[in-house]
Coordinates of C-alpha atoms and ligand atoms in Angstrom, one line a residue:
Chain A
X1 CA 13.0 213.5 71.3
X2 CA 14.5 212.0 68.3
X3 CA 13.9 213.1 64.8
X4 CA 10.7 211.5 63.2
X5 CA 11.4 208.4 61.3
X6 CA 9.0 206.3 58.5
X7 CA 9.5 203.1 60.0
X8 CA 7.1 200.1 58.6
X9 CA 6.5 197.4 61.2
X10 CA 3.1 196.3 60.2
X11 CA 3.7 194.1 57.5
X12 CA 1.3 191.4 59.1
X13 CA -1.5 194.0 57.6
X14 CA -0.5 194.5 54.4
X15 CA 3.5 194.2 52.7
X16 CA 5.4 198.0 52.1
X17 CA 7.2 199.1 50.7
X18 CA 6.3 196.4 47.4
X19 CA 8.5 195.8 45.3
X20 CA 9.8 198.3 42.6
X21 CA 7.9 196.4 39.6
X22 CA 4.8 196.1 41.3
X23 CA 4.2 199.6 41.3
X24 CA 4.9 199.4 37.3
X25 CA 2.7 197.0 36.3
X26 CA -0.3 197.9 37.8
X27 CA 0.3 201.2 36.6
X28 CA 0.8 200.0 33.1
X29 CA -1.9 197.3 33.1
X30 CA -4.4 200.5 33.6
X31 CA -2.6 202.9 31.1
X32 CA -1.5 201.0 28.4
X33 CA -2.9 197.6 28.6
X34 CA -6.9 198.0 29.6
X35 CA -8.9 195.8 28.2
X36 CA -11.7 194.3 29.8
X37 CA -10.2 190.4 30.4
X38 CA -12.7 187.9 29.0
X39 CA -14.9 190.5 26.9
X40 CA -14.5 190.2 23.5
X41 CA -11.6 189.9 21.1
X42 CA -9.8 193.1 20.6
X43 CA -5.9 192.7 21.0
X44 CA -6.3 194.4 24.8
X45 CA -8.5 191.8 26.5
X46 CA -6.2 189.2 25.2
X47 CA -3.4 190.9 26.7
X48 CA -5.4 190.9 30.0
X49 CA -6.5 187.9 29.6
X50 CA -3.0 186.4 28.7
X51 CA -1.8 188.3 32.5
X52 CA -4.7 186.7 34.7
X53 CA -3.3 183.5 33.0
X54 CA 0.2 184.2 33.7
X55 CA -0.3 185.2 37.3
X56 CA -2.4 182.0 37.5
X57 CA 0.6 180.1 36.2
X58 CA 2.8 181.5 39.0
X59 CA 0.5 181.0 42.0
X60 CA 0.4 177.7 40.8
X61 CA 4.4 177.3 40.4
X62 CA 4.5 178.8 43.9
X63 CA 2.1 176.2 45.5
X64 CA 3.4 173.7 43.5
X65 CA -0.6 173.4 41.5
X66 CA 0.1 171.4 38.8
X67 CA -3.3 172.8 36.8
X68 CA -3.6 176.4 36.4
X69 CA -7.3 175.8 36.3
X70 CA -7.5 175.5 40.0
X71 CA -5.8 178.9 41.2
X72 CA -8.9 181.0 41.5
X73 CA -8.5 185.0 41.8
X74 CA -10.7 186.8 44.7
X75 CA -10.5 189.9 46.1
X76 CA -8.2 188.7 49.4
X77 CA -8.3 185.9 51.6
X78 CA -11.2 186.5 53.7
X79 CA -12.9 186.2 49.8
X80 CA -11.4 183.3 49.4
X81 CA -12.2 182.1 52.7
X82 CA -15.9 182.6 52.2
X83 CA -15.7 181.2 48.6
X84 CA -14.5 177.5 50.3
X85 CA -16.7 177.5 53.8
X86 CA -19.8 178.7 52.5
X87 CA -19.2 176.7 48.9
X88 CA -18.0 173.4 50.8
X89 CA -20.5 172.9 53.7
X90 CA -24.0 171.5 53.5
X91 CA -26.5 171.8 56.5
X92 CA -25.8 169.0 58.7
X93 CA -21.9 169.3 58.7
X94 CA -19.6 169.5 62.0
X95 CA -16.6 171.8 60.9
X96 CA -13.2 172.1 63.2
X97 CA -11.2 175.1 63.4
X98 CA -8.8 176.5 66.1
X99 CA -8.4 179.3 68.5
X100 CA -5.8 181.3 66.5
X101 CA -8.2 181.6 63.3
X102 CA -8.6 185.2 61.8
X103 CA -12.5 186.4 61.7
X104 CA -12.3 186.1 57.8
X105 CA -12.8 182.3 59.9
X106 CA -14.4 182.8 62.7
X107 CA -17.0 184.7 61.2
X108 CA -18.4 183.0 58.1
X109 CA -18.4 180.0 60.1
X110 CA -20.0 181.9 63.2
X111 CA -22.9 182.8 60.6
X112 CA -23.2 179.6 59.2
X113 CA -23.7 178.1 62.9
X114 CA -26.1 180.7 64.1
X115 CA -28.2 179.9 60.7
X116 CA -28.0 176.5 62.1
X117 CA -26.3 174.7 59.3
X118 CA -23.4 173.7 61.0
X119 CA -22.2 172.5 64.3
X120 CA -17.9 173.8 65.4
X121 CA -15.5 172.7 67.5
X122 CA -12.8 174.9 68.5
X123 CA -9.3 173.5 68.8
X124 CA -7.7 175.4 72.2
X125 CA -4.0 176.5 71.8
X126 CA -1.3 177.1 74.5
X127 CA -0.1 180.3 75.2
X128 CA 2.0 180.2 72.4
X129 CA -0.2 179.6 70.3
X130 CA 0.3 176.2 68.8
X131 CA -3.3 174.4 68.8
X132 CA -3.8 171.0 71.3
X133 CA -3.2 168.2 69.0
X134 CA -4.6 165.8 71.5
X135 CA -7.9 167.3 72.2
X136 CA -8.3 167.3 67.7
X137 CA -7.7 163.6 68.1
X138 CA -10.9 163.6 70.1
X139 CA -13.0 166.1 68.6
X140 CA -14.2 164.1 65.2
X141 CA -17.6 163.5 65.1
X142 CA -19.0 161.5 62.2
X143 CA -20.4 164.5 60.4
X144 CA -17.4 166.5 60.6
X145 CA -16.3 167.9 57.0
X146 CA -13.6 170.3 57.5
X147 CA -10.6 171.3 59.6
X148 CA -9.6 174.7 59.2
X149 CA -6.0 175.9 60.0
X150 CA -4.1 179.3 60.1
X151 CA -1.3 178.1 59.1
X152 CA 0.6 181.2 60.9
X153 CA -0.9 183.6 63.6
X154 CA -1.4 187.0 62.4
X155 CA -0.7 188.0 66.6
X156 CA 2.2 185.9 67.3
X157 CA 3.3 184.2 64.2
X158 CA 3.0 181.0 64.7
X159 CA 3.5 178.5 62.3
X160 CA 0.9 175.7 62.9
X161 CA 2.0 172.1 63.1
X162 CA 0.3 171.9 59.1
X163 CA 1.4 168.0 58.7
X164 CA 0.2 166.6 61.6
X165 CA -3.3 168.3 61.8
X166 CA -3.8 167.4 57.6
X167 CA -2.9 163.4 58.5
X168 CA -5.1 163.9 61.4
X169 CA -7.8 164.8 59.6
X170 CA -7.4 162.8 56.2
X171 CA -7.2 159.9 58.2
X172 CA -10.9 160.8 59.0
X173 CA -11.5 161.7 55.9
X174 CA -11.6 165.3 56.5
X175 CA -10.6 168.0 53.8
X176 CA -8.4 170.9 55.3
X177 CA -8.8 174.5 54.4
X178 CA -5.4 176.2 54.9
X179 CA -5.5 179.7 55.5
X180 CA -1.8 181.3 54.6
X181 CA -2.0 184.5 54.7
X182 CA 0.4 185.4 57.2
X183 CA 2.6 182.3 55.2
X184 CA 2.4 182.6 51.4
X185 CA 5.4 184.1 50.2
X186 CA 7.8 183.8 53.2
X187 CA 7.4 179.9 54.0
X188 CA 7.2 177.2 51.4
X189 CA 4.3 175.4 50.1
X190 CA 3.8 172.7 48.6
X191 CA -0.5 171.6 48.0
X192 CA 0.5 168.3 46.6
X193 CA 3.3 167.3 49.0
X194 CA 1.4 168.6 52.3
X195 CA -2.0 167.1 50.6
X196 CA -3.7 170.9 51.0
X197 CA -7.7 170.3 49.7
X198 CA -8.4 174.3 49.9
X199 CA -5.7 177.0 50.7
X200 CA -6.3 180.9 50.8
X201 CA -4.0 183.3 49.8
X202 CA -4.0 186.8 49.7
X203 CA -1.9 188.9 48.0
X204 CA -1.2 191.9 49.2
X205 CA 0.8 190.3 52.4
X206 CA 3.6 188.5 51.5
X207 CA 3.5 188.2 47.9
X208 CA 3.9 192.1 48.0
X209 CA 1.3 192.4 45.4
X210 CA -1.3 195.1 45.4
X211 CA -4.7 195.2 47.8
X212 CA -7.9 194.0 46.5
X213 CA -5.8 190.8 44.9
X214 CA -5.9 187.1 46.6
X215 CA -7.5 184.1 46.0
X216 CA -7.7 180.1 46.7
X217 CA -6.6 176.8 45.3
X218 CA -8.9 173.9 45.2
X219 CA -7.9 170.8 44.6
X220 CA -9.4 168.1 42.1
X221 CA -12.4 166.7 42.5
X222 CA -13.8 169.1 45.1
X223 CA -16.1 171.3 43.1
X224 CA -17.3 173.8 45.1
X225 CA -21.0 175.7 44.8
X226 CA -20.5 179.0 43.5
X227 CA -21.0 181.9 46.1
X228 CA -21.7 184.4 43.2
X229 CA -22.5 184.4 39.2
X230 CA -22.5 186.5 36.5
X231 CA -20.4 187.9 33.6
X232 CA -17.5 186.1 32.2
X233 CA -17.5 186.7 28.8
X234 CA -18.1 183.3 28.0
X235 CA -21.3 181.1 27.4
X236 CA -22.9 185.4 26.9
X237 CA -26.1 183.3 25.5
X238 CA -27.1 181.2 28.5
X239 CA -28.0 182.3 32.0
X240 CA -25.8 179.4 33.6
X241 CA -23.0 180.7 34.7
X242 CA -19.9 178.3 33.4
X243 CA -19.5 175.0 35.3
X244 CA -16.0 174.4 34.6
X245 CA -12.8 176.0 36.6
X246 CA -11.1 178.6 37.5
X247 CA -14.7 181.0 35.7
X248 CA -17.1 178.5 37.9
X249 CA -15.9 180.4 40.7
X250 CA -15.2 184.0 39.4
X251 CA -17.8 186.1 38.0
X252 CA -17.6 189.7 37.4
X253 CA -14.7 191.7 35.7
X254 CA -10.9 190.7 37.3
X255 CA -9.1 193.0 38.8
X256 CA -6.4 192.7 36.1
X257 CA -4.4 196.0 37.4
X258 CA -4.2 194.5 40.8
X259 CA -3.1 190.8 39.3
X260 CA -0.6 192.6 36.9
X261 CA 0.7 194.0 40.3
X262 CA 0.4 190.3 42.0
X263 CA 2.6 188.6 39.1
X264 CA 5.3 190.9 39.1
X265 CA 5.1 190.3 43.5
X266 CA 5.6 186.7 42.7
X267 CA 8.3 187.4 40.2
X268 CA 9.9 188.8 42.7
X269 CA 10.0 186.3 45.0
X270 CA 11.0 183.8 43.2
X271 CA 14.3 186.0 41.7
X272 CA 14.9 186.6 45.4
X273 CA 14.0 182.5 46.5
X274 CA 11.7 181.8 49.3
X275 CA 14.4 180.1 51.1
X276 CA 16.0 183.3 51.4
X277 CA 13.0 185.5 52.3
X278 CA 12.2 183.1 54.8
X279 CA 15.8 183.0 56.0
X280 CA 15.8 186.8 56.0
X281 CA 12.4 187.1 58.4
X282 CA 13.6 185.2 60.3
X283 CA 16.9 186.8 61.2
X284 CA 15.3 190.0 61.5
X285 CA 12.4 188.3 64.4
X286 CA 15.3 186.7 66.3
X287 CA 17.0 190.3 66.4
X288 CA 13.7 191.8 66.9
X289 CA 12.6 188.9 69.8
X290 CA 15.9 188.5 71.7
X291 CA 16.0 192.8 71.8
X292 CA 12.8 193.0 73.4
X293 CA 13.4 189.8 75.7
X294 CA 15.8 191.7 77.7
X295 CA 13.0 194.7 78.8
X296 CA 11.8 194.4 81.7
X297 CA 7.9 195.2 82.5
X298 CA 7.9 194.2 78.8
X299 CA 5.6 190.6 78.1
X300 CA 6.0 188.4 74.8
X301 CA 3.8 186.6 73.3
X302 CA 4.2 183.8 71.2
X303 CA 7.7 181.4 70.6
X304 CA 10.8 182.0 72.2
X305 CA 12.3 179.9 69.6
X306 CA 12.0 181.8 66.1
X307 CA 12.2 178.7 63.5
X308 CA 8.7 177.7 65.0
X309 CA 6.8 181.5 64.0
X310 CA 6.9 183.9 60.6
X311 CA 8.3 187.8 61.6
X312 CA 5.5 188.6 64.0
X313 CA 5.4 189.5 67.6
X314 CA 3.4 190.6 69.7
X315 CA 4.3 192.4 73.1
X316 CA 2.5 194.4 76.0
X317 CA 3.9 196.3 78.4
X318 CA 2.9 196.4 82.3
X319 CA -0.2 198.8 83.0
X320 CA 0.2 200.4 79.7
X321 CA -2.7 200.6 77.5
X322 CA -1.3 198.9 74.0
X323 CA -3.0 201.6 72.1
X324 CA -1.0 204.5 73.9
X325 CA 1.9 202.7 73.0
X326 CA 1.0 202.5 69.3
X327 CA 0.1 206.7 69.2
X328 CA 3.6 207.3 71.1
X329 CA 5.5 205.2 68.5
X330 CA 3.3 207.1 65.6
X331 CA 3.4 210.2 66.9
X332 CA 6.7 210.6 68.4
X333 CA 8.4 208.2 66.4
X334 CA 7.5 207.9 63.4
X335 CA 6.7 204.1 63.4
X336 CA 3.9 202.4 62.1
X337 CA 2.6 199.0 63.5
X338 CA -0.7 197.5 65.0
X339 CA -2.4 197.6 68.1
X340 CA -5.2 195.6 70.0
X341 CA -6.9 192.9 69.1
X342 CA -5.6 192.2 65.5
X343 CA -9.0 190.4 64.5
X344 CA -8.3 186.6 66.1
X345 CA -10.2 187.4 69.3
X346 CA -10.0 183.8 70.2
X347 CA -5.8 184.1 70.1
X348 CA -5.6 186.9 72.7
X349 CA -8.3 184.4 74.8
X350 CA -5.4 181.6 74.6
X351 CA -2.7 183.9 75.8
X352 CA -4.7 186.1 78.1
X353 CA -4.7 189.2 76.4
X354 CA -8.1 189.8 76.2
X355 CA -10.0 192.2 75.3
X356 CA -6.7 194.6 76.0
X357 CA -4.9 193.1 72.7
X358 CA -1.4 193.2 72.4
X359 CA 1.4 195.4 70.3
X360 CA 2.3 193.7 66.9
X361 CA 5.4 194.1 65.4
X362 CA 6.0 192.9 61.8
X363 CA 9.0 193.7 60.1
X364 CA 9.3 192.6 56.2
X365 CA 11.8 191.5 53.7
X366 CA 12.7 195.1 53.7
X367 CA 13.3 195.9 57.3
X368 CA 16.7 196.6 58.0
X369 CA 18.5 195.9 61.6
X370 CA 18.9 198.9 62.1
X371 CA 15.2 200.0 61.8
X372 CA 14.9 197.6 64.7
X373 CA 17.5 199.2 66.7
X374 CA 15.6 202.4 66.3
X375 CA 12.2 201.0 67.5
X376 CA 13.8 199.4 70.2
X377 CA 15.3 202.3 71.5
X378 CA 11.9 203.8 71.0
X379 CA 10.0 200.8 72.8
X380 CA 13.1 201.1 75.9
X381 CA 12.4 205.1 76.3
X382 CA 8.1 204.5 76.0
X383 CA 8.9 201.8 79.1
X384 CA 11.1 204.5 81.0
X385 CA 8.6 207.1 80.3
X386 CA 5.8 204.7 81.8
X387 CA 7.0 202.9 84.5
X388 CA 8.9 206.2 85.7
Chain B
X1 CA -12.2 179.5 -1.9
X2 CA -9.7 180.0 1.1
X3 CA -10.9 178.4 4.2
X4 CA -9.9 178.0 7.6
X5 CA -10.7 176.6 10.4
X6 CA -11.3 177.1 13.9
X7 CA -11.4 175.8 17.2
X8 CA -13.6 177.2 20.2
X9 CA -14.2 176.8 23.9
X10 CA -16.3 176.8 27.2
X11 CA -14.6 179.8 28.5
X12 CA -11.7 182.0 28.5
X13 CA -9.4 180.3 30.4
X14 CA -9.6 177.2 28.1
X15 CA -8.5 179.9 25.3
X16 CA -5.4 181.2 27.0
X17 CA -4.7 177.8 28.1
X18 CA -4.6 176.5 24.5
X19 CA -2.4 179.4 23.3
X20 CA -0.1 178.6 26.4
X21 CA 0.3 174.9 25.9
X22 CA 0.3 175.2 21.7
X23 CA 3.2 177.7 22.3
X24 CA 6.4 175.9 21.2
X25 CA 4.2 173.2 18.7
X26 CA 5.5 173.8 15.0
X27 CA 2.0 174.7 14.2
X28 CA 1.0 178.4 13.4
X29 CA -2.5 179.3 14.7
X30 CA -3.7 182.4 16.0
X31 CA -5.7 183.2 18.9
X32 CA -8.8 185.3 17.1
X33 CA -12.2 187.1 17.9
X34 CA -14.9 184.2 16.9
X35 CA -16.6 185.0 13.7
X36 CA -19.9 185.9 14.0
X37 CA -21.0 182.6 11.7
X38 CA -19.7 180.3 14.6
X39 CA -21.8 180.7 17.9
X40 CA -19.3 179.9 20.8
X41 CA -19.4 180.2 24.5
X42 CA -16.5 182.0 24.3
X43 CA -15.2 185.0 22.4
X44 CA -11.8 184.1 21.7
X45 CA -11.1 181.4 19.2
X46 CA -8.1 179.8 17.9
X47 CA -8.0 179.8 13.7
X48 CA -5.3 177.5 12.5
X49 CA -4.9 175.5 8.4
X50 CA -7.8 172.9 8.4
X51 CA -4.8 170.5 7.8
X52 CA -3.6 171.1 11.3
X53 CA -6.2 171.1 13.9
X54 CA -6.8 167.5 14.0
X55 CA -3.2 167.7 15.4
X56 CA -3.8 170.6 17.4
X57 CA -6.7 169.3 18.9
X58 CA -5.3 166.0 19.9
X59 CA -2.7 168.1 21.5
X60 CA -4.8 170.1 23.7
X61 CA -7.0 166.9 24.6
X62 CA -3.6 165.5 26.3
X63 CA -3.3 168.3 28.7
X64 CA -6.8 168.2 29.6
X65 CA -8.4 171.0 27.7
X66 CA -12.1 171.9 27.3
X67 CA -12.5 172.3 24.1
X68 CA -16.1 173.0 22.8
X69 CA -16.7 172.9 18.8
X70 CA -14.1 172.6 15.9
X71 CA -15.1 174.3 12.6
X72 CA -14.2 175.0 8.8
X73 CA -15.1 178.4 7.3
X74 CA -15.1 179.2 3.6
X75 CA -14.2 182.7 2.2
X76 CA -16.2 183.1 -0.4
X77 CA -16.2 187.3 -1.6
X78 CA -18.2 189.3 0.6
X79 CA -20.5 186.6 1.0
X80 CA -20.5 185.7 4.7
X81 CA -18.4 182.7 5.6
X82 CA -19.9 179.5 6.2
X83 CA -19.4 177.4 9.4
X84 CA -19.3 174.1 9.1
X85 CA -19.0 171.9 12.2
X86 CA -16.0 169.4 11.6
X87 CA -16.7 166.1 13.5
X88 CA -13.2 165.6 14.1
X89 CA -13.5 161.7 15.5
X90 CA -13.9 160.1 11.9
Ligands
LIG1 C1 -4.4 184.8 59.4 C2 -5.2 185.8 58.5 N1 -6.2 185.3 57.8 C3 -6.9 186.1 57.0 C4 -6.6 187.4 56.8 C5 -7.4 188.2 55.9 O1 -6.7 188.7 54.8 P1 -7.3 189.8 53.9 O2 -7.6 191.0 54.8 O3 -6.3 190.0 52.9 O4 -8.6 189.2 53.4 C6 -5.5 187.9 57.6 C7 -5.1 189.4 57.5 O5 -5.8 190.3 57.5 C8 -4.8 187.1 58.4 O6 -3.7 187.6 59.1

């Protein structure tokens, strides 16, 4: 048995390691720096205050949001993906999403529909995962109000034809709610050049930020209802919580050791460049894919060709239960990645994987190739040990 | 009598905003608790020279700012300032 190893491949949860600066900041926002953001005027809460801003202004130069005013912060994206579908839709409303959605989808909408507000369509996808755009063609109805898109898989990783479903659905005058957490940070983004009404971020994925940080962008002129009020440090006098952007939407004290975190994430990315974090990812998942192609008893999921997915992939392997595979690589390995159904129920439905789930494997910007070579060699001697 | 004058705003992020955007004017303001003599929705204000904030204001109404009142305070001894709202359009 080899020696044990600390080898990451679950990225697609959550980004480690983060990097170096991340760790600082939100260390120093807590030590040094605490003031409640928003409350009063001491020197401190100005400083936090002046940081939420800062972070706001680099979401937006990431997305390309022209007014820091509509970057809201939540607590991740499933927040954030609450805050738009249950701020957005009125009773009556026929909303569209597809079969590779996360839950932080499926269910907000699933309560909304069982509360009878709202009426869904599901897009189907093919076993790769890339959603029917012919059967969206035909599944407007006059009512409908939304299309929601992941714009990557969290189970296969991939990337959702984004410019073809928004035309789609602006030319019924639909607003689209992109959900990139499995994209922010690793594939460019651009709200006013893809037309993006609502996106979710999160940002503990990839924009290697801390956990409990993430939020939304909403573009002009869609005001959403607010899903929660309460202290902002402003308008103290009045019991209406402020109308006006980003506070209409946040309510409560930020998380301004998380965001302190977030910024220096982003920073990061940017002195780094997208282009070549995406470039990166995607070298690794070619490695990673064409290694595990050669197996046998081993199945893929998701595309053959890399350009069309984000560093995910999911595998099983024959008459093994996926879960025993994850404790072996743990336990005897020392690698770390995800098993079952990965919380998109509908995904493993598409490509038959259900309810067994599937091994994910998500390596990061800090994967090396050679961390693959050792998981492979661990995957090749888990197939030998199995199949005999 | 010393006065200055100040401008306030619907909520936080129209405050940072402000500072962010006034950063590289040749104006010197300073981004201040309000003074308990001006009631504001927010508690950070920016106090600039009464002969600038016409300027200043016109400058954050460009780059769509929420601005919410604009006032002049006199220093008078101990005696507590007094806030006087500046109607800034005449
Ligand atoms: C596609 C997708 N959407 C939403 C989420 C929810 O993100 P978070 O857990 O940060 O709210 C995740 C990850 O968990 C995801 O992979």
């Amino acid at each position: 048995m080899n020696k044990k190893l600390n080898l990451y491949f679950d990225n697609a949860a959550t980004s480690w390691p983060k990097p170096e600066a991340v760790y600082g900041a939100a260390e120093r926002q807590m030590r040094e720096a605490c003031g409640n953001p928003g409350r009063s005027g001491h020197t401190r809460t100005l400083e936090a205050d002046r940081l939420i801003y800062r972070t706001r202004e680099a979401i937006g130069r990431l997305f390309n949001i022209p007014d820091p005013a509509r970057v809201v912060f939540a607590y991740n994206a499933t927040d954030a993906l609450n805050i738009v579908i249950k701020g957005f839709l009125e009773k009556g409303d026929h909303v569209l999403y597809t079969a590779m959605d996360h839950n932080s989808v499926l269910r907000p909408l699933g309560r909304l529909r069982r509360d009878q507000l709202i009426t869904t369509t599901i897009i189907p996808c093919s076993f790769q995962g890339f959603p029917d755009l012919e059967y969206l063609e035909s599944a407007y109805q006059p009512n409908t109000r939304l299309l929601v898109i992941n714009h990557a898989s969290n189970v296969t990783g991939t990337i959702a034809p984004l410019k073809e479903m928004i035309d789609s659905a602006h030319k019924r005058g639909v607003k689209v709610l992109v959900d990139t957490a499995q994209t922010a940070g690793v594939l460019p983004i651009d709200v006013q050049n893809d037309h993006i009404d609502f996106l979710a971020f999160t940002g503990h994925k990839g924009l290697l930020g801390p956990t409990g940080t993430g939020g939304l962008y909403v573009s002009p002129g869609n005001d959403l209802k607010p899903l929660r009020e309460g202290g902002t440090g402003s308008q103290s006098e009045l019991d209406i919580h402020p109308e006006s952007m980003p506070e209409r939407l946040e309510a409560g004290t930020m998380n301004s050791a998380g965001l302190a975190g977030l910024l220096e994430g982003i920073n990061f990315i940017f002195d780094v460049g997208i282009k070549e974090i995406q470039e990166s990812e995607l070298k690794l998942r070619k490695y990673l894919y064409a290694k595990l192609q050669s197996m046998k008893s081993l199945t893929l999921y998701g595309p053959s060709d890399s350009n069309q997915a984000v560093a995910v992939i999911s595998f099983s392997i024959e008459n093994t239960d996926c879960g025993e595979i994850g404790y072996i690589l743990e336990s005897s390995y020392g690698i770390l990645c995800r098993t079952g159904l990965h919380c998109a129920p509908l995904a493993h439905q598409a490509m038959g994987t259900f309810p067994e789930g599937t091994v994910r494997l998500s390596p990061g910007f800090f994967t090396r190739e050679e961390d693959i070579d050792h998981l492979v060699h661990a995957i090749n001697e888990i197939i030998r040990f199995t199949t005999g | 009598m010393v006065s200055s004058c100040y401008i306030t705003f619907p909520t936080t992020f129209f405050a940072i905003r402000a500072e962010s955007v006034l950063k590289n004017q040749p104006y010197s303001f300073k981004m201040v608790p309000v003074p308990r003599s001006i009631s504001s929705s927010c508690g950070t204000a920016l106090r600039c020279s009464c002969e600038d904030i016409s300027a200043l204001k016109n400058i954050l109404l460009q780059n769509d700012l929420e601005l919410e009142g604009f006032y002049r305070l006199e220093e008078s001894g101990l005696k507590t300032p007094v806030a006087t709202t500046l109607d800034l359009d005449h």
